[in-house]
Amino acid sequence: MATIYDVAKKAGVGIGTVSRALNDSPNISPETKEKVLRVVREMGYKPHALARGLARKRTGAIGAVVPFFTNYFFIELLKGIQNEVSRLGYDLVLFSADDVSRGEEILERIVRESRVDAVLYVSMPLSDKVLRRVQSLRVPVVLVDQFHPNADSIYVENHRAAYKATRFMIEQGYRRLGMINGQLRSRPARERQEGFLQAVREADLQVRLEWLVECDNLDGQDGFNAPAGYRAMRMLLELRERPEALFVASDVQAYGALRALREAGVRVPDDLALIGFDDIQTSELVGLTTVRQPMFEMGRLAVRRLGNRLKGSDDGLWHKALETELVIRQTCAGGRS
Amino acid sequence: MATIYDVAKKAGVGIGTVSRALNDSPNISPETKEKVLRVVREMGYKPHALARGLARKRTGAIGAVVPFFTNYFFIELLKGIQNEVSRLGYDLVLFSADDVSRGEEILERIVRESRVDAVLYVSMPLSDKVLRRVQSLRVPVVLVDQFHPNADSIYVENHRAAYKATRFMIEQGYRRLGMINGQLRSRPARERQEGFLQAVREADLQVRLEWLVECDNLDGQDGFNAPAGYRAMRMLLELRERPEALFVASDVQAYGALRALREAGVRVPDDLALIGFDDIQTSELVGLTTVRQPMFEMGRLAVRRLGNRLKGSDDGLWHKALETELVIRQTCAGGRS
DNA sequence: AGCGATTGTGGAAGGGCTTCCAGGGAAGCG
DNA sequence: CGCTTCCCTGGAAGCCCTTCCACAATCGCT
């Protein structure tokens, strides 16, 4: 493997000069620079990333800690993240927390080991203790799809979104409303629940606890997956009295629920209407009425924020709440039949 | 930031001893080791990844070069990859080639810069020239969903899979068969086409060229995406004579096609039957008859192979062809109506 | 011509680790 | 008791860069 010394020798200059040629330093004459760069090209030389990082005290990488991504929501997010990361000239290092509780461990490790210059911490809660420790190491962190008063974060207006979706169901004439939610230890899940409940209460409708299902966590993803949605729906179907319309906390859960409904021969939306949350790519085809989150945008903006922090500008706390949009398709539309 | 010197001083030992304690070296007494590790724990010290990598001549990271992943196929693959990568104790660095043609550039760069210890090169062709250069740098590479005679690779039996799917359509009584394919510069696309054609010819059916649609590349993903599938279907619908059944080269394309069909009021499978390829998560819900690729498995095995190469064992060429399975659902089933 | 400023350049130092080598001390052996 | 052997240990060297400092050469000015 060629090093900077080889290049220097071959070009008949010192190593400092090679470095200057490669890093667009102003302190080098155009002729020398050209001479050096020609040799560099000839040899196909590229500086060793680790050595460079060690000397510069930066890795050139941005990390993303993500709970294991079975949920396509993370993919849409990742697209936005990847897009902006490479626009900034960084590499994206992906860390998956197969268990939500291991996220903090990963976060602290990669920061302490200086594996990345900045981190996106996605969809997982962050304790005060770990947050403080990470911040003391001066590595920028942005929480995505999550909130903490002392950390930069970006998320959608979950409460409002849930409220709007629920209002819509009510306006369509549905009165017996239920909700399939993720695990309530997830903050977005709690917020969506509150928005839902607020709308229900404001409309003077009855809140039936058995229609409020918190998905199980068998698959270790806080319930945000299709099988959990399927199981939740199965439970609901066994009740003597069923709701007329359901607000489901994510599209993938709604997919599971739809499957259970189809198996049970329940017609959608005639017998039971459904609104999801996310609007992942396939939901259009499925005809799922859902709340669209700007996932790509969320990923991009989160990384952009990291970029600003890395450039040193723009200190202080940053909280960005994004708007959602109710997308009306077939699973809840056209009013109570 | 604490360094190994700080730890050594605090523990009252030399830096070599700290290093030995941290790396499970046999040349250290249990008492000293315990003493050092206690200090390490107290200080929350973690070795600097770049420095460590520089000294050890390995980065601890495995790279994956992926064409921009709008296609959920890549996600299922990524899951398998991520899974095995972390099992091996490596980090996963993700590089996305927003344009298929930029893949080689990325590959060569990250290898030359020693950013990763090994690379997965996914779903993109690799030229002899670049391959040779990369191999000369002794960085293990495995091609995924792609083939090259001189490189390790893993893929599915595309030809056979397409043949089987087409046979199935024929057995169901369909005679007027067409295909919506990705760009033919993609090897899997060509193989699937050949399998399709072989089955059609063997059954003495007519091959109608206008029923063989190669998706456009407007979105820069070799046509393997829903909008391209949508457009392809629209074209087919405009023909005076339509096929009765279509083999589609990927599920996401099939989703686009289904949307076009729904908009046009064409009933599936009654007016037109459809078989996809991949079996991504959502296809069950959609009821898409499709060819299942073991995507997770493919990712895992590819990484496992890299792991073996990294351990030094197991040289020589490795080619792994995985079996597929036809999953019969609603869009093509139950015979010609 | 003489002097300070300016411009380029070489290479030492330093970044934080692993590894190797030399050597101290204890243990084993005759 | 003396000498080898073995076990641990400290720290220098080296991994490959960037950056800084010192200095040579050139320039512009009086």
PDB file of N, CA, C and O in Angstrom, chain B residues 232-275:
ATOM      1  N   ALA B 232     -44.774   1.191 -17.216  1.00  0.00           N
ATOM      2  CA  ALA B 232     -44.714   0.039 -18.120  1.00  0.00           C
ATOM      3  C   ALA B 232     -46.123  -0.535 -18.323  1.00  0.00           C
ATOM      4  O   ALA B 232     -46.528  -0.850 -19.445  1.00  0.00           O
ATOM      5  N   MET B 233     -46.858  -0.630 -17.241  1.00  0.00           N
ATOM      6  CA  MET B 233     -48.197  -1.188 -17.318  1.00  0.00           C
ATOM      7  C   MET B 233     -49.098  -0.299 -18.158  1.00  0.00           C
ATOM      8  O   MET B 233     -49.910  -0.794 -18.955  1.00  0.00           O
ATOM      9  N   ARG B 234     -48.935   0.992 -17.993  1.00  0.00           N
ATOM     10  CA  ARG B 234     -49.736   1.918 -18.788  1.00  0.00           C
ATOM     11  C   ARG B 234     -49.514   1.694 -20.278  1.00  0.00           C
ATOM     12  O   ARG B 234     -50.444   1.692 -21.072  1.00  0.00           O
ATOM     13  N   MET B 235     -48.266   1.465 -20.623  1.00  0.00           N
ATOM     14  CA  MET B 235     -47.972   1.186 -22.024  1.00  0.00           C
ATOM     15  C   MET B 235     -48.677  -0.076 -22.487  1.00  0.00           C
ATOM     16  O   MET B 235     -49.280  -0.121 -23.558  1.00  0.00           O
ATOM     17  N   LEU B 236     -48.581  -1.105 -21.668  1.00  0.00           N
ATOM     18  CA  LEU B 236     -49.205  -2.373 -22.047  1.00  0.00           C
ATOM     19  C   LEU B 236     -50.705  -2.224 -22.218  1.00  0.00           C
ATOM     20  O   LEU B 236     -51.327  -2.849 -23.089  1.00  0.00           O
ATOM     21  N   LEU B 237     -51.282  -1.391 -21.375  1.00  0.00           N
ATOM     22  CA  LEU B 237     -52.735  -1.247 -21.415  1.00  0.00           C
ATOM     23  C   LEU B 237     -53.206  -0.559 -22.689  1.00  0.00           C
ATOM     24  O   LEU B 237     -54.369  -0.667 -23.067  1.00  0.00           O
ATOM     25  N   GLU B 238     -52.287   0.125 -23.315  1.00  0.00           N
ATOM     26  CA  GLU B 238     -52.697   0.846 -24.519  1.00  0.00           C
ATOM     27  C   GLU B 238     -52.686  -0.026 -25.767  1.00  0.00           C
ATOM     28  O   GLU B 238     -53.144   0.389 -26.815  1.00  0.00           O
ATOM     29  N   LEU B 239     -52.125  -1.215 -25.647  1.00  0.00           N
ATOM     30  CA  LEU B 239     -52.080  -2.105 -26.809  1.00  0.00           C
ATOM     31  C   LEU B 239     -53.492  -2.582 -27.143  1.00  0.00           C
ATOM     32  O   LEU B 239     -54.326  -2.742 -26.258  1.00  0.00           O
ATOM     33  N   ARG B 240     -53.730  -2.836 -28.426  1.00  0.00           N
ATOM     34  CA  ARG B 240     -55.028  -3.384 -28.809  1.00  0.00           C
ATOM     35  C   ARG B 240     -55.204  -4.769 -28.210  1.00  0.00           C
ATOM     36  O   ARG B 240     -56.236  -5.129 -27.692  1.00  0.00           O
ATOM     37  N   GLU B 241     -54.120  -5.543 -28.309  1.00  0.00           N
ATOM     38  CA  GLU B 241     -54.199  -6.887 -27.753  1.00  0.00           C
ATOM     39  C   GLU B 241     -53.349  -6.956 -26.489  1.00  0.00           C
ATOM     40  O   GLU B 241     -52.150  -6.677 -26.537  1.00  0.00           O
ATOM     41  N   ARG B 242     -53.989  -7.343 -25.428  1.00  0.00           N
ATOM     42  CA  ARG B 242     -53.249  -7.390 -24.178  1.00  0.00           C
ATOM     43  C   ARG B 242     -52.895  -8.826 -23.808  1.00  0.00           C
ATOM     44  O   ARG B 242     -53.600  -9.753 -24.175  1.00  0.00           O
ATOM     45  N   PRO B 243     -51.828  -8.977 -23.033  1.00  0.00           N
ATOM     46  CA  PRO B 243     -51.514 -10.307 -22.512  1.00  0.00           C
ATOM     47  C   PRO B 243     -52.531 -10.683 -21.432  1.00  0.00           C
ATOM     48  O   PRO B 243     -53.240  -9.830 -20.908  1.00  0.00           O
ATOM     49  N   GLU B 244     -52.574 -11.969 -21.123  1.00  0.00           N
ATOM     50  CA  GLU B 244     -53.470 -12.445 -20.065  1.00  0.00           C
ATOM     51  C   GLU B 244     -52.747 -12.517 -18.728  1.00  0.00           C
ATOM     52  O   GLU B 244     -53.370 -12.518 -17.670  1.00  0.00           O
ATOM     53  N   ALA B 245     -51.450 -12.707 -18.816  1.00  0.00           N
ATOM     54  CA  ALA B 245     -50.681 -12.868 -17.584  1.00  0.00           C
ATOM     55  C   ALA B 245     -49.300 -12.258 -17.755  1.00  0.00           C
ATOM     56  O   ALA B 245     -48.723 -12.310 -18.839  1.00  0.00           O
ATOM     57  N   LEU B 246     -48.809 -11.686 -16.673  1.00  0.00           N
ATOM     58  CA  LEU B 246     -47.520 -11.006 -16.731  1.00  0.00           C
ATOM     59  C   LEU B 246     -46.590 -11.511 -15.646  1.00  0.00           C
ATOM     60  O   LEU B 246     -46.992 -11.706 -14.495  1.00  0.00           O
ATOM     61  N   PHE B 247     -45.353 -11.676 -16.032  1.00  0.00           N
ATOM     62  CA  PHE B 247     -44.317 -11.951 -15.049  1.00  0.00           C
ATOM     63  C   PHE B 247     -43.568 -10.639 -14.851  1.00  0.00           C
ATOM     64  O   PHE B 247     -43.085 -10.036 -15.804  1.00  0.00           O
ATOM     65  N   VAL B 248     -43.499 -10.186 -13.620  1.00  0.00           N
ATOM     66  CA  VAL B 248     -42.887  -8.884 -13.338  1.00  0.00           C
ATOM     67  C   VAL B 248     -41.608  -9.104 -12.545  1.00  0.00           C
ATOM     68  O   VAL B 248     -41.566  -9.912 -11.606  1.00  0.00           O
ATOM     69  N   ALA B 249     -40.552  -8.376 -12.903  1.00  0.00           N
ATOM     70  CA  ALA B 249     -39.222  -8.684 -12.388  1.00  0.00           C
ATOM     71  C   ALA B 249     -38.984  -8.309 -10.930  1.00  0.00           C
ATOM     72  O   ALA B 249     -37.959  -8.674 -10.367  1.00  0.00           O
ATOM     73  N   SER B 250     -39.896  -7.573 -10.327  1.00  0.00           N
ATOM     74  CA  SER B 250     -39.750  -7.297  -8.898  1.00  0.00           C
ATOM     75  C   SER B 250     -41.106  -6.928  -8.303  1.00  0.00           C
ATOM     76  O   SER B 250     -42.003  -6.490  -9.028  1.00  0.00           O
ATOM     77  N   ASP B 251     -41.232  -7.123  -7.013  1.00  0.00           N
ATOM     78  CA  ASP B 251     -42.506  -6.822  -6.364  1.00  0.00           C
ATOM     79  C   ASP B 251     -42.857  -5.341  -6.459  1.00  0.00           C
ATOM     80  O   ASP B 251     -44.005  -4.981  -6.704  1.00  0.00           O
ATOM     81  N   VAL B 252     -41.893  -4.495  -6.256  1.00  0.00           N
ATOM     82  CA  VAL B 252     -42.224  -3.074  -6.287  1.00  0.00           C
ATOM     83  C   VAL B 252     -42.716  -2.646  -7.669  1.00  0.00           C
ATOM     84  O   VAL B 252     -43.637  -1.843  -7.779  1.00  0.00           O
ATOM     85  N   GLN B 253     -42.128  -3.218  -8.696  1.00  0.00           N
ATOM     86  CA  GLN B 253     -42.647  -2.927 -10.036  1.00  0.00           C
ATOM     87  C   GLN B 253     -44.079  -3.438 -10.165  1.00  0.00           C
ATOM     88  O   GLN B 253     -44.936  -2.785 -10.749  1.00  0.00           O
ATOM     89  N   ALA B 254     -44.303  -4.612  -9.600  1.00  0.00           N
ATOM     90  CA  ALA B 254     -45.650  -5.186  -9.660  1.00  0.00           C
ATOM     91  C   ALA B 254     -46.644  -4.270  -8.934  1.00  0.00           C
ATOM     92  O   ALA B 254     -47.778  -4.098  -9.375  1.00  0.00           O
ATOM     93  N   TYR B 255     -46.197  -3.657  -7.855  1.00  0.00           N
ATOM     94  CA  TYR B 255     -47.082  -2.731  -7.136  1.00  0.00           C
ATOM     95  C   TYR B 255     -47.493  -1.588  -8.053  1.00  0.00           C
ATOM     96  O   TYR B 255     -48.663  -1.185  -8.107  1.00  0.00           O
ATOM     97  N   GLY B 256     -46.513  -1.054  -8.772  1.00  0.00           N
ATOM     98  CA  GLY B 256     -46.818   0.024  -9.700  1.00  0.00           C
ATOM     99  C   GLY B 256     -47.791  -0.445 -10.770  1.00  0.00           C
ATOM    100  O   GLY B 256     -48.751   0.246 -11.120  1.00  0.00           O
ATOM    101  N   ALA B 257     -47.533  -1.648 -11.260  1.00  0.00           N
ATOM    102  CA  ALA B 257     -48.404  -2.211 -12.302  1.00  0.00           C
ATOM    103  C   ALA B 257     -49.817  -2.387 -11.761  1.00  0.00           C
ATOM    104  O   ALA B 257     -50.800  -2.045 -12.428  1.00  0.00           O
ATOM    105  N   LEU B 258     -49.920  -2.894 -10.532  1.00  0.00           N
ATOM    106  CA  LEU B 258     -51.239  -3.110  -9.945  1.00  0.00           C
ATOM    107  C   LEU B 258     -52.003  -1.800  -9.827  1.00  0.00           C
ATOM    108  O   LEU B 258     -53.206  -1.738 -10.040  1.00  0.00           O
ATOM    109  N   ARG B 259     -51.263  -0.773  -9.503  1.00  0.00           N
ATOM    110  CA  ARG B 259     -51.924   0.516  -9.376  1.00  0.00           C
ATOM    111  C   ARG B 259     -52.494   0.961 -10.725  1.00  0.00           C
ATOM    112  O   ARG B 259     -53.638   1.418 -10.818  1.00  0.00           O
ATOM    113  N   ALA B 260     -51.692   0.784 -11.754  1.00  0.00           N
ATOM    114  CA  ALA B 260     -52.173   1.152 -13.092  1.00  0.00           C
ATOM    115  C   ALA B 260     -53.405   0.341 -13.454  1.00  0.00           C
ATOM    116  O   ALA B 260     -54.375   0.855 -14.024  1.00  0.00           O
ATOM    117  N   LEU B 261     -53.382  -0.932 -13.086  1.00  0.00           N
ATOM    118  CA  LEU B 261     -54.511  -1.797 -13.402  1.00  0.00           C
ATOM    119  C   LEU B 261     -55.760  -1.357 -12.656  1.00  0.00           C
ATOM    120  O   LEU B 261     -56.859  -1.316 -13.209  1.00  0.00           O
ATOM    121  N   ARG B 262     -55.564  -1.018 -11.383  1.00  0.00           N
ATOM    122  CA  ARG B 262     -56.717  -0.602 -10.606  1.00  0.00           C
ATOM    123  C   ARG B 262     -57.312   0.665 -11.200  1.00  0.00           C
ATOM    124  O   ARG B 262     -58.529   0.801 -11.352  1.00  0.00           O
ATOM    125  N   GLU B 263     -56.452   1.593 -11.536  1.00  0.00           N
ATOM    126  CA  GLU B 263     -56.936   2.847 -12.121  1.00  0.00           C
ATOM    127  C   GLU B 263     -57.698   2.604 -13.416  1.00  0.00           C
ATOM    128  O   GLU B 263     -58.657   3.296 -13.735  1.00  0.00           O
ATOM    129  N   ALA B 264     -57.226   1.595 -14.164  1.00  0.00           N
ATOM    130  CA  ALA B 264     -57.862   1.326 -15.452  1.00  0.00           C
ATOM    131  C   ALA B 264     -59.073   0.414 -15.296  1.00  0.00           C
ATOM    132  O   ALA B 264     -59.736   0.076 -16.280  1.00  0.00           O
ATOM    133  N   GLY B 265     -59.331  -0.026 -14.075  1.00  0.00           N
ATOM    134  CA  GLY B 265     -60.484  -0.889 -13.854  1.00  0.00           C
ATOM    135  C   GLY B 265     -60.285  -2.305 -14.374  1.00  0.00           C
ATOM    136  O   GLY B 265     -61.243  -3.021 -14.620  1.00  0.00           O
ATOM    137  N   VAL B 266     -59.056  -2.695 -14.536  1.00  0.00           N
ATOM    138  CA  VAL B 266     -58.787  -4.060 -14.994  1.00  0.00           C
ATOM    139  C   VAL B 266     -58.743  -4.964 -13.765  1.00  0.00           C
ATOM    140  O   VAL B 266     -58.039  -4.676 -12.802  1.00  0.00           O
ATOM    141  N   ARG B 267     -59.489  -6.057 -13.802  1.00  0.00           N
ATOM    142  CA  ARG B 267     -59.540  -6.929 -12.635  1.00  0.00           C
ATOM    143  C   ARG B 267     -58.365  -7.909 -12.623  1.00  0.00           C
ATOM    144  O   ARG B 267     -57.982  -8.449 -13.648  1.00  0.00           O
ATOM    145  N   VAL B 268     -57.830  -8.098 -11.412  1.00  0.00           N
ATOM    146  CA  VAL B 268     -56.709  -9.018 -11.223  1.00  0.00           C
ATOM    147  C   VAL B 268     -57.178 -10.127 -10.288  1.00  0.00           C
ATOM    148  O   VAL B 268     -57.738  -9.843  -9.230  1.00  0.00           O
ATOM    149  N   PRO B 269     -57.030 -11.366 -10.630  1.00  0.00           N
ATOM    150  CA  PRO B 269     -56.370 -11.900 -11.826  1.00  0.00           C
ATOM    151  C   PRO B 269     -57.329 -12.157 -12.987  1.00  0.00           C
ATOM    152  O   PRO B 269     -56.882 -12.654 -14.009  1.00  0.00           O
ATOM    153  N   ASP B 270     -58.594 -11.832 -12.818  1.00  0.00           N
ATOM    154  CA  ASP B 270     -59.573 -12.228 -13.838  1.00  0.00           C
ATOM    155  C   ASP B 270     -59.227 -11.728 -15.240  1.00  0.00           C
ATOM    156  O   ASP B 270     -59.217 -12.493 -16.201  1.00  0.00           O
ATOM    157  N   ASP B 271     -58.941 -10.431 -15.339  1.00  0.00           N
ATOM    158  CA  ASP B 271     -58.605  -9.903 -16.658  1.00  0.00           C
ATOM    159  C   ASP B 271     -57.112 -10.045 -16.963  1.00  0.00           C
ATOM    160  O   ASP B 271     -56.705 -10.186 -18.102  1.00  0.00           O
ATOM    161  N   LEU B 272     -56.343  -9.958 -15.917  1.00  0.00           N
ATOM    162  CA  LEU B 272     -54.888 -10.014 -16.095  1.00  0.00           C
ATOM    163  C   LEU B 272     -54.266 -10.573 -14.824  1.00  0.00           C
ATOM    164  O   LEU B 272     -54.505 -10.056 -13.735  1.00  0.00           O
ATOM    165  N   ALA B 273     -53.492 -11.630 -14.976  1.00  0.00           N
ATOM    166  CA  ALA B 273     -52.815 -12.222 -13.812  1.00  0.00           C
ATOM    167  C   ALA B 273     -51.390 -11.693 -13.719  1.00  0.00           C
ATOM    168  O   ALA B 273     -50.827 -11.224 -14.702  1.00  0.00           O
ATOM    169  N   LEU B 274     -50.835 -11.774 -12.516  1.00  0.00           N
ATOM    170  CA  LEU B 274     -49.543 -11.131 -12.271  1.00  0.00           C
ATOM    171  C   LEU B 274     -48.702 -11.981 -11.321  1.00  0.00           C
ATOM    172  O   LEU B 274     -49.200 -12.471 -10.306  1.00  0.00           O
ATOM    173  N   ILE B 275     -47.456 -12.149 -11.653  1.00  0.00           N
ATOM    174  CA  ILE B 275     -46.524 -12.764 -10.706  1.00  0.00           C
ATOM    175  C   ILE B 275     -45.350 -11.813 -10.517  1.00  0.00           C
ATOM    176  O   ILE B 275     -44.792 -11.309 -11.489  1.00  0.00           O
TER     177      ILE B 275
END
